[in-house]
Amino acid sequence: MNEKTAFYCWGDKEVEFHRCNSCGCLTHYITTQKCPENILAINMRMAESEVLCGIPVRKINGAAY
């Protein structure tokens, strides 16, 4: 595989869920053109806590999509 991630969509196809081709962990998701909002979400659960300090977080209602 040359690609670093693979993605899948389900349901209404408004979101692409990207996963690492090496370990399979979800890395991020992005909305598609079918979604009225432009959203990029990054899985920061795999990041070091020092990296997270000072990063502003905007919570979204994922159930609304």
PDB file of C-alpha atoms in Angstrom:
ATOM      1  CA  MET A   1       0.000   0.000   0.000  1.00  0.00           C
ATOM      2  CA  ASN A   2       1.313   3.410  -0.931  1.00  0.00           C
ATOM      3  CA  GLU A   3      -1.369   5.344   0.928  1.00  0.00           C
ATOM      4  CA  LYS A   4      -0.812   6.178   4.604  1.00  0.00           C
ATOM      5  CA  THR A   5      -4.528   5.966   5.389  1.00  0.00           C
ATOM      6  CA  ALA A   6      -7.607   4.250   4.066  1.00  0.00           C
ATOM      7  CA  PHE A   7     -11.102   5.582   4.607  1.00  0.00           C
ATOM      8  CA  TYR A   8     -14.649   4.375   4.778  1.00  0.00           C
ATOM      9  CA  CYS A   9     -18.049   6.060   4.724  1.00  0.00           C
ATOM     10  CA  TRP A  10     -21.321   4.698   5.995  1.00  0.00           C
ATOM     11  CA  GLY A  11     -24.919   5.839   6.383  1.00  0.00           C
ATOM     12  CA  ASP A  12     -25.560   9.103   4.593  1.00  0.00           C
ATOM     13  CA  LYS A  13     -21.947   9.303   3.313  1.00  0.00           C
ATOM     14  CA  GLU A  14     -21.348  12.770   4.811  1.00  0.00           C
ATOM     15  CA  VAL A  15     -18.172  11.746   6.668  1.00  0.00           C
ATOM     16  CA  GLU A  16     -14.964   9.947   5.603  1.00  0.00           C
ATOM     17  CA  PHE A  17     -13.391   8.059   8.528  1.00  0.00           C
ATOM     18  CA  HIS A  18      -9.640   7.629   7.929  1.00  0.00           C
ATOM     19  CA  ARG A  19      -7.599   4.873   9.563  1.00  0.00           C
ATOM     20  CA  CYS A  20      -3.892   4.073   9.603  1.00  0.00           C
ATOM     21  CA  ASN A  21      -2.947   1.350   7.116  1.00  0.00           C
ATOM     22  CA  SER A  22      -0.283   0.031   9.514  1.00  0.00           C
ATOM     23  CA  CYS A  23      -2.134  -0.278  12.836  1.00  0.00           C
ATOM     24  CA  GLY A  24      -5.782   0.283  11.865  1.00  0.00           C
ATOM     25  CA  CYS A  25      -6.371   3.093  14.395  1.00  0.00           C
ATOM     26  CA  LEU A  26      -8.776   5.850  13.437  1.00  0.00           C
ATOM     27  CA  THR A  27      -6.625   8.922  12.734  1.00  0.00           C
ATOM     28  CA  HIS A  28      -9.157  11.523  11.656  1.00  0.00           C
ATOM     29  CA  TYR A  29     -12.382  12.189   9.862  1.00  0.00           C
ATOM     30  CA  ILE A  30     -13.479  14.802   7.380  1.00  0.00           C
ATOM     31  CA  THR A  31     -16.862  15.763   6.058  1.00  0.00           C
ATOM     32  CA  THR A  32     -17.636  15.182   2.397  1.00  0.00           C
ATOM     33  CA  GLN A  33     -19.318  17.536  -0.054  1.00  0.00           C
ATOM     34  CA  LYS A  34     -22.665  16.025   0.982  1.00  0.00           C
ATOM     35  CA  CYS A  35     -22.334  17.617   4.439  1.00  0.00           C
ATOM     36  CA  PRO A  36     -23.376  21.273   4.806  1.00  0.00           C
ATOM     37  CA  GLU A  37     -20.492  21.929   7.247  1.00  0.00           C
ATOM     38  CA  ASN A  38     -16.751  21.665   6.610  1.00  0.00           C
ATOM     39  CA  ILE A  39     -15.314  19.705   9.567  1.00  0.00           C
ATOM     40  CA  LEU A  40     -11.957  18.039  10.188  1.00  0.00           C
ATOM     41  CA  ALA A  41     -11.625  16.074  13.415  1.00  0.00           C
ATOM     42  CA  ILE A  42      -8.337  14.549  14.567  1.00  0.00           C
ATOM     43  CA  ASN A  43      -8.050  11.633  16.992  1.00  0.00           C
ATOM     44  CA  MET A  44      -5.859  13.163  19.684  1.00  0.00           C
ATOM     45  CA  ARG A  45      -6.194  10.190  22.046  1.00  0.00           C
ATOM     46  CA  MET A  46      -2.957   8.864  20.585  1.00  0.00           C
ATOM     47  CA  ALA A  47      -1.071  12.139  21.177  1.00  0.00           C
ATOM     48  CA  GLU A  48       1.258  12.838  24.081  1.00  0.00           C
ATOM     49  CA  SER A  49      -0.348  14.975  26.815  1.00  0.00           C
ATOM     50  CA  GLU A  50       2.378  17.621  26.379  1.00  0.00           C
ATOM     51  CA  VAL A  51       1.264  18.121  22.779  1.00  0.00           C
ATOM     52  CA  LEU A  52      -2.309  18.734  23.884  1.00  0.00           C
ATOM     53  CA  CYS A  53      -1.554  21.535  26.353  1.00  0.00           C
ATOM     54  CA  GLY A  54      -2.778  24.864  25.072  1.00  0.00           C
ATOM     55  CA  ILE A  55      -4.657  23.548  22.040  1.00  0.00           C
ATOM     56  CA  PRO A  56      -8.158  25.036  21.889  1.00  0.00           C
ATOM     57  CA  VAL A  57     -10.927  22.466  21.562  1.00  0.00           C
ATOM     58  CA  ARG A  58     -14.263  23.059  19.877  1.00  0.00           C
ATOM     59  CA  LYS A  59     -16.758  20.357  20.780  1.00  0.00           C
ATOM     60  CA  ILE A  60     -19.324  19.394  18.174  1.00  0.00           C
ATOM     61  CA  ASN A  61     -22.513  17.405  18.417  1.00  0.00           C
ATOM     62  CA  GLY A  62     -21.532  14.396  16.325  1.00  0.00           C
ATOM     63  CA  ALA A  63     -24.968  12.827  16.798  1.00  0.00           C
ATOM     64  CA  ALA A  64     -26.446  15.626  14.688  1.00  0.00           C
ATOM     65  CA  TYR A  65     -24.730  14.362  11.503  1.00  0.00           C
TER      66      TYR A  65
END
